[in-house]
Tab-separated table of C-alpha atoms in Angstrom:
chain	number	residue	atom	x	y	z
A	1	UNK	CA	-78.016	-11.990	0.965
A	2	UNK	CA	-78.696	-15.638	1.922
A	3	UNK	CA	-76.224	-18.297	0.862
A	4	UNK	CA	-77.179	-20.547	-2.058
A	5	UNK	CA	-79.137	-23.590	-0.909
A	6	UNK	CA	-77.395	-26.937	-1.245
A	7	UNK	CA	-79.527	-29.768	-2.631
A	8	UNK	CA	-79.099	-33.199	-4.206
A	9	UNK	CA	-81.077	-35.331	-6.626
A	10	UNK	CA	-80.593	-38.812	-8.007
A	11	UNK	CA	-80.298	-39.042	-11.810
A	12	UNK	CA	-80.258	-42.871	-11.914
A	13	UNK	CA	-76.496	-43.340	-12.408
A	14	UNK	CA	-75.293	-40.157	-10.710
A	15	UNK	CA	-76.115	-37.779	-7.903
A	16	UNK	CA	-76.276	-34.099	-8.863
A	17	UNK	CA	-75.341	-31.639	-6.132
A	18	UNK	CA	-76.561	-28.079	-6.664
A	19	UNK	CA	-75.740	-24.805	-4.901
A	20	UNK	CA	-78.565	-22.447	-5.817
A	21	UNK	CA	-78.931	-22.857	-9.572
A	22	UNK	CA	-75.331	-24.085	-10.172
A	23	UNK	CA	-74.544	-27.778	-10.437
A	24	UNK	CA	-71.310	-27.890	-8.453
A	25	UNK	CA	-70.756	-31.668	-8.603
A	26	UNK	CA	-71.931	-34.847	-10.283
A	27	UNK	CA	-71.133	-37.997	-8.343
A	28	UNK	CA	-71.258	-40.768	-10.943
A	29	UNK	CA	-71.805	-43.897	-8.880
A	30	UNK	CA	-72.534	-46.256	-11.782
A	31	UNK	CA	-69.904	-45.376	-14.410
A	32	UNK	CA	-70.064	-46.483	-18.026
A	33	UNK	CA	-66.385	-47.249	-18.640
A	34	UNK	CA	-64.354	-50.028	-20.259
A	35	UNK	CA	-62.520	-52.529	-18.098
A	36	UNK	CA	-59.172	-51.037	-19.142
A	37	UNK	CA	-60.076	-47.952	-17.088
A	38	UNK	CA	-60.811	-49.935	-13.888
A	39	UNK	CA	-64.384	-48.589	-13.560
A	40	UNK	CA	-65.156	-46.850	-10.295
A	41	UNK	CA	-67.340	-43.998	-8.982
A	42	UNK	CA	-66.031	-40.475	-9.533
A	43	UNK	CA	-66.893	-36.789	-9.149
A	44	UNK	CA	-67.120	-34.917	-12.478
A	45	UNK	CA	-67.898	-32.311	-13.487
A	46	UNK	CA	-66.826	-30.326	-10.445
A	47	UNK	CA	-67.574	-26.601	-10.671
A	48	UNK	CA	-67.074	-23.487	-8.623
A	49	UNK	CA	-70.039	-21.485	-7.391
A	50	UNK	CA	-69.893	-19.423	-10.599
A	51	UNK	CA	-70.032	-22.579	-12.706
A	52	UNK	CA	-66.328	-22.445	-13.613
A	53	UNK	CA	-64.814	-25.900	-14.387
A	54	UNK	CA	-62.577	-27.501	-11.763
A	55	UNK	CA	-62.051	-31.038	-13.072
A	56	UNK	CA	-61.438	-32.984	-16.266
A	57	UNK	CA	-62.827	-36.282	-17.611
A	58	UNK	CA	-61.015	-38.997	-19.609
A	59	UNK	CA	-58.113	-36.825	-20.860
A	60	UNK	CA	-56.359	-38.257	-23.907
A	61	UNK	CA	-53.145	-38.977	-21.996
A	62	UNK	CA	-54.802	-41.009	-19.204
A	63	UNK	CA	-58.350	-42.104	-20.031
A	64	UNK	CA	-58.765	-43.511	-16.504
A	65	UNK	CA	-58.370	-40.053	-14.915
A	66	UNK	CA	-61.872	-38.880	-14.058
A	67	UNK	CA	-62.300	-35.770	-11.957
A	68	UNK	CA	-61.915	-36.716	-8.300
A	69	UNK	CA	-61.974	-40.392	-7.367
A	70	UNK	CA	-60.870	-42.947	-4.798
A	71	UNK	CA	-58.499	-45.437	-6.388
A	72	UNK	CA	-55.297	-47.475	-5.971
A	73	UNK	CA	-52.682	-48.562	-8.517
A	74	UNK	CA	-50.757	-51.189	-6.524
A	75	UNK	CA	-52.824	-53.368	-4.221
A	76	UNK	CA	-51.348	-56.862	-3.792
A	77	UNK	CA	-50.739	-57.078	-7.529
A	78	UNK	CA	-54.139	-55.732	-8.535
A	79	UNK	CA	-54.657	-52.405	-10.305
A	80	UNK	CA	-57.792	-50.470	-9.329
A	81	UNK	CA	-56.356	-47.355	-10.991
A	82	UNK	CA	-56.691	-48.229	-14.655
A	83	UNK	CA	-54.225	-48.483	-17.519
A	84	UNK	CA	-50.887	-50.316	-17.414
A	85	UNK	CA	-49.105	-51.323	-14.201
A	86	UNK	CA	-45.554	-50.289	-13.325
A	87	UNK	CA	-42.646	-52.524	-12.376
A	88	UNK	CA	-38.978	-51.679	-12.008
A	89	UNK	CA	-38.061	-54.461	-14.440
A	90	UNK	CA	-40.306	-53.587	-17.391
A	91	UNK	CA	-41.781	-50.123	-16.745
A	92	UNK	CA	-45.480	-49.708	-17.540
A	93	UNK	CA	-47.078	-52.786	-19.086
A	94	UNK	CA	-50.676	-53.832	-19.603
A	95	UNK	CA	-51.572	-56.792	-17.396
A	96	UNK	CA	-54.618	-58.882	-16.678
A	97	UNK	CA	-54.941	-57.326	-13.233
A	98	UNK	CA	-57.498	-54.543	-13.638
A	99	UNK	CA	-60.132	-54.535	-10.934
A	100	UNK	CA	-63.213	-52.377	-10.434
A	101	UNK	CA	-64.986	-50.631	-7.558
A	102	UNK	CA	-68.727	-51.233	-7.493
A	103	UNK	CA	-71.397	-49.110	-5.839
A	104	UNK	CA	-73.663	-51.443	-3.843
A	105	UNK	CA	-76.191	-49.125	-2.187
A	106	UNK	CA	-76.698	-45.803	-0.465
A	107	UNK	CA	-77.260	-45.758	3.270
A	108	UNK	CA	-77.952	-42.003	3.228
A	109	UNK	CA	-78.556	-39.318	0.630
A	110	UNK	CA	-79.797	-36.178	2.325
A	111	UNK	CA	-79.680	-32.391	2.257
A	112	UNK	CA	-80.792	-29.705	4.693
A	113	UNK	CA	-79.966	-26.647	2.595
A	114	UNK	CA	-76.591	-26.075	4.267
A	115	UNK	CA	-75.027	-29.452	3.528
A	116	UNK	CA	-75.526	-32.568	1.468
A	117	UNK	CA	-74.535	-35.940	2.926
A	118	UNK	CA	-73.929	-39.069	0.862
A	119	UNK	CA	-73.101	-42.403	2.514
A	120	UNK	CA	-72.712	-45.645	0.593
A	121	UNK	CA	-71.382	-49.172	0.516
A	122	UNK	CA	-68.945	-50.246	-2.209
A	123	UNK	CA	-67.060	-53.413	-3.106
A	124	UNK	CA	-63.536	-53.592	-4.560
A	125	UNK	CA	-63.517	-56.567	-6.955
A	126	UNK	CA	-60.413	-58.005	-8.635
A	127	UNK	CA	-59.840	-59.029	-12.243
A	128	UNK	CA	-60.600	-62.598	-11.118
A	129	UNK	CA	-63.956	-61.418	-9.691
A	130	UNK	CA	-62.859	-61.759	-6.059
A	131	UNK	CA	-64.142	-59.256	-3.503
A	132	UNK	CA	-61.165	-57.930	-1.583
A	133	UNK	CA	-62.470	-54.772	0.108
A	134	UNK	CA	-65.814	-53.762	1.569
A	135	UNK	CA	-65.891	-49.962	1.698
A	136	UNK	CA	-68.106	-47.585	3.657
A	137	UNK	CA	-67.777	-44.109	2.147
A	138	UNK	CA	-69.138	-40.781	3.387
A	139	UNK	CA	-69.053	-37.530	1.418
A	140	UNK	CA	-70.318	-34.226	2.807
A	141	UNK	CA	-70.734	-31.160	0.583
A	142	UNK	CA	-70.779	-28.020	2.716
A	143	UNK	CA	-69.203	-24.667	3.505
A	144	UNK	CA	-70.894	-22.653	0.748
A	145	UNK	CA	-69.762	-19.036	0.991
A	146	UNK	CA	-70.905	-16.982	-2.002
A	147	UNK	CA	-69.052	-13.838	-0.931
A	148	UNK	CA	-65.728	-15.693	-0.978
A	149	UNK	CA	-66.651	-18.095	-3.787
A	150	UNK	CA	-66.025	-21.218	-1.704
A	151	UNK	CA	-67.508	-24.648	-1.154
A	152	UNK	CA	-65.972	-27.715	0.472
A	153	UNK	CA	-66.113	-31.507	0.257
A	154	UNK	CA	-65.319	-33.834	3.161
A	155	UNK	CA	-64.377	-37.371	2.137
A	156	UNK	CA	-64.070	-40.156	4.682
A	157	UNK	CA	-63.842	-43.865	4.064
A	158	UNK	CA	-63.407	-47.191	5.846
A	159	UNK	CA	-61.779	-49.888	3.723
A	160	UNK	CA	-62.236	-53.320	5.316
A	161	UNK	CA	-60.064	-56.185	4.110
A	162	UNK	CA	-62.401	-59.102	3.293
A	163	UNK	CA	-59.952	-61.003	1.092
A	164	UNK	CA	-59.183	-63.752	3.588
A	165	UNK	CA	-55.478	-62.818	3.464
A	166	UNK	CA	-53.337	-59.722	4.016
A	167	UNK	CA	-53.419	-56.846	1.518
A	168	UNK	CA	-50.308	-54.871	0.523
A	169	UNK	CA	-50.964	-51.205	-0.307
A	170	UNK	CA	-48.293	-49.493	-2.408
A	171	UNK	CA	-47.684	-47.140	-5.331
A	172	UNK	CA	-45.517	-46.927	-8.457
A	173	UNK	CA	-42.842	-45.314	-6.265
A	174	UNK	CA	-42.807	-48.255	-3.850
A	175	UNK	CA	-42.353	-50.425	-6.967
A	176	UNK	CA	-39.379	-48.471	-8.261
A	177	UNK	CA	-40.566	-45.309	-10.046
A	178	UNK	CA	-39.359	-42.118	-8.328
A	179	UNK	CA	-41.826	-39.287	-7.660
A	180	UNK	CA	-44.839	-41.359	-8.732
A	181	UNK	CA	-46.374	-42.191	-5.382
A	182	UNK	CA	-49.982	-41.640	-6.389
A	183	UNK	CA	-52.541	-43.570	-4.341
A	184	UNK	CA	-55.910	-42.982	-2.719
A	185	UNK	CA	-58.051	-39.879	-3.326
A	186	UNK	CA	-56.910	-38.350	-6.635
A	187	UNK	CA	-57.933	-35.093	-8.374
A	188	UNK	CA	-57.156	-34.232	-11.998
A	189	UNK	CA	-57.568	-30.560	-12.837
A	190	UNK	CA	-58.632	-28.844	-16.056
A	191	UNK	CA	-56.120	-28.905	-18.920
A	192	UNK	CA	-55.840	-25.113	-18.736
A	193	UNK	CA	-54.495	-25.387	-15.171
A	194	UNK	CA	-51.257	-26.902	-16.490
A	195	UNK	CA	-48.328	-24.765	-15.258
A	196	UNK	CA	-50.460	-23.526	-12.409
A	197	UNK	CA	-49.058	-22.499	-9.023
A	198	UNK	CA	-48.449	-25.024	-6.223
A	199	UNK	CA	-48.589	-23.560	-2.707
A	200	UNK	CA	-48.108	-25.635	0.437
A	201	UNK	CA	-48.361	-25.171	4.180
A	202	UNK	CA	-45.390	-23.868	6.124
A	203	UNK	CA	-44.178	-21.427	3.489
A	204	UNK	CA	-43.331	-24.140	0.992
A	205	UNK	CA	-44.465	-24.630	-2.588
A	206	UNK	CA	-43.648	-25.715	-6.110
A	207	UNK	CA	-41.851	-28.936	-6.965
A	208	UNK	CA	-40.586	-29.445	-3.412
A	209	UNK	CA	-44.114	-30.501	-2.406
A	210	UNK	CA	-43.831	-33.776	-4.338
A	211	UNK	CA	-43.502	-36.438	-1.640
A	212	UNK	CA	-43.634	-33.872	1.155
A	213	UNK	CA	-45.634	-34.036	4.349
A	214	UNK	CA	-47.803	-30.969	4.907
A	215	UNK	CA	-51.170	-30.232	6.494
A	216	UNK	CA	-52.513	-28.785	3.252
A	217	UNK	CA	-51.598	-28.092	-0.343
A	218	UNK	CA	-53.194	-25.897	-3.016
A	219	UNK	CA	-53.009	-25.607	-6.783
A	220	UNK	CA	-54.181	-22.445	-8.539
A	221	UNK	CA	-54.782	-22.267	-12.284
A	222	UNK	CA	-56.354	-20.123	-15.007
A	223	UNK	CA	-59.444	-20.982	-17.024
A	224	UNK	CA	-59.841	-21.280	-20.750
A	225	UNK	CA	-62.865	-19.574	-22.377
A	226	UNK	CA	-63.787	-17.555	-19.297
A	227	UNK	CA	-61.776	-14.904	-17.468
A	228	UNK	CA	-59.932	-15.508	-14.243
A	229	UNK	CA	-59.023	-18.726	-12.520
A	230	UNK	CA	-59.607	-20.905	-9.502
A	231	UNK	CA	-57.870	-22.679	-6.654
A	232	UNK	CA	-58.233	-26.143	-5.173
A	233	UNK	CA	-57.097	-26.437	-1.559
A	234	UNK	CA	-56.615	-30.030	-0.385
A	235	UNK	CA	-56.328	-30.886	3.311
A	236	UNK	CA	-54.320	-34.041	4.004
A	237	UNK	CA	-56.444	-35.044	6.976
A	238	UNK	CA	-55.889	-38.436	8.562
A	239	UNK	CA	-54.883	-42.000	7.758
A	240	UNK	CA	-54.963	-44.979	10.116
A	241	UNK	CA	-52.048	-46.567	8.220
A	242	UNK	CA	-48.686	-46.751	10.032
A	243	UNK	CA	-47.033	-44.544	7.365
A	244	UNK	CA	-47.615	-40.794	6.879
A	245	UNK	CA	-49.711	-39.131	4.196
A	246	UNK	CA	-47.435	-37.498	1.612
A	247	UNK	CA	-48.418	-35.331	-1.335
A	248	UNK	CA	-48.419	-36.442	-4.929
A	249	UNK	CA	-48.748	-33.217	-6.897
A	250	UNK	CA	-47.897	-32.019	-10.395
A	251	UNK	CA	-48.496	-28.877	-12.420
A	252	UNK	CA	-46.833	-30.321	-15.524
A	253	UNK	CA	-47.625	-32.022	-17.828
A	254	UNK	CA	-51.007	-31.581	-16.133
A	255	UNK	CA	-52.506	-30.534	-12.801
A	256	UNK	CA	-53.047	-33.292	-10.218
A	257	UNK	CA	-53.279	-33.566	-6.428
A	258	UNK	CA	-53.403	-36.683	-4.265
A	259	UNK	CA	-52.862	-36.953	-0.488
A	260	UNK	CA	-51.171	-40.338	-0.870
A	261	UNK	CA	-51.355	-42.794	2.051
A	262	UNK	CA	-48.597	-44.956	0.476
A	263	UNK	CA	-46.360	-42.537	-1.417
A	264	UNK	CA	-43.015	-44.248	-0.847
A	265	UNK	CA	-43.773	-46.758	1.901
A	266	UNK	CA	-45.987	-49.816	1.566
A	267	UNK	CA	-48.196	-50.952	4.398
A	268	UNK	CA	-50.073	-54.171	5.135
A	269	UNK	CA	-53.731	-54.495	6.095
A	270	UNK	CA	-54.438	-57.816	7.774
A	271	UNK	CA	-57.569	-59.776	6.962
A	272	UNK	CA	-60.531	-58.144	8.716
A	273	UNK	CA	-58.653	-54.925	9.508
A	274	UNK	CA	-59.851	-51.483	8.390
A	275	UNK	CA	-58.001	-48.601	6.751
A	276	UNK	CA	-59.592	-45.260	7.643
A	277	UNK	CA	-58.954	-42.105	5.602
A	278	UNK	CA	-60.296	-38.552	5.961
A	279	UNK	CA	-59.581	-35.710	3.523
A	280	UNK	CA	-61.094	-32.324	2.671
A	281	UNK	CA	-61.050	-30.462	-0.662
A	282	UNK	CA	-62.007	-26.785	-0.885
A	283	UNK	CA	-63.003	-25.331	-4.274
A	284	UNK	CA	-62.381	-21.595	-4.598
A	285	UNK	CA	-63.614	-19.426	-7.464
A	286	UNK	CA	-60.508	-17.274	-7.847
A	287	UNK	CA	-56.726	-17.357	-7.853
A	288	UNK	CA	-55.530	-17.315	-4.254
A	289	UNK	CA	-52.238	-16.007	-2.900
A	290	UNK	CA	-50.278	-17.573	-0.056
A	291	UNK	CA	-51.514	-15.248	2.698
A	292	UNK	CA	-55.130	-16.137	2.013
A	293	UNK	CA	-54.328	-19.832	1.697
A	294	UNK	CA	-52.541	-19.791	5.045
A	295	UNK	CA	-55.779	-18.497	6.580
A	296	UNK	CA	-57.970	-20.956	4.667
A	297	UNK	CA	-55.673	-23.847	5.575
A	298	UNK	CA	-56.196	-23.045	9.239
A	299	UNK	CA	-59.944	-22.482	8.800
A	300	UNK	CA	-60.533	-25.787	7.007
A	301	UNK	CA	-58.082	-27.928	8.974
A	302	UNK	CA	-59.166	-31.442	9.912
């Protein structure tokens, strides 16, 4: 049986990626969101090849969480994450520092049946309407395997500092909150995946993966409404920053994964310099055990 054909179409404010007759991803490049949520492009809904849900949108606890998105909470005092900002002195407080990430144009939107490629230019704009980052982003949807219920997303980006001064990239952990080093490419899973299973490379798993370095990490959870469950395998990939990628991951009070480039160490990007990141997420239409994930981690390594 032939694999489902991958295709893409533009729906004015979003791109819809389809595998056969299943819409596996919507890439919303012109979001309709209030400034408090630091508007930015995002992927939601994300679905497995059977149509099972694998993301959540605007959950009540964090309205700025939207599926899978590129974001940053602590960037030289600006918040491109959304919501309040953290400081060691006062905890989380709302500030007039919420930026936004704007889609400028697409340089490629194409599909050949086996993969869909999306390349675009984006601008990171501060609360004071200053452009600090010019981003070139590439997303490739590929790896459809109906027999195994798998498809994959490659995400690469080049963030060029155009501020005219250095940029400091950090996280809530670098600002004093332990085990809160979220930064960069961030996935929020379905509410029903709360208390799911965290499995990491090298025989590790569970809570010990918070802040750990590992080639890959997976979270498996069960669905509401429909039988069974699914697994998201995230591959850390590469960062050009001088600090290592470390995992931000939780299964409670909700399911999240982020290969954080600034988990507990800040780094500086000089004016004109570029931060390069490359990650891969694999969406699997069943609950996976460690043995299979060890094999998939090797197969989908970057």
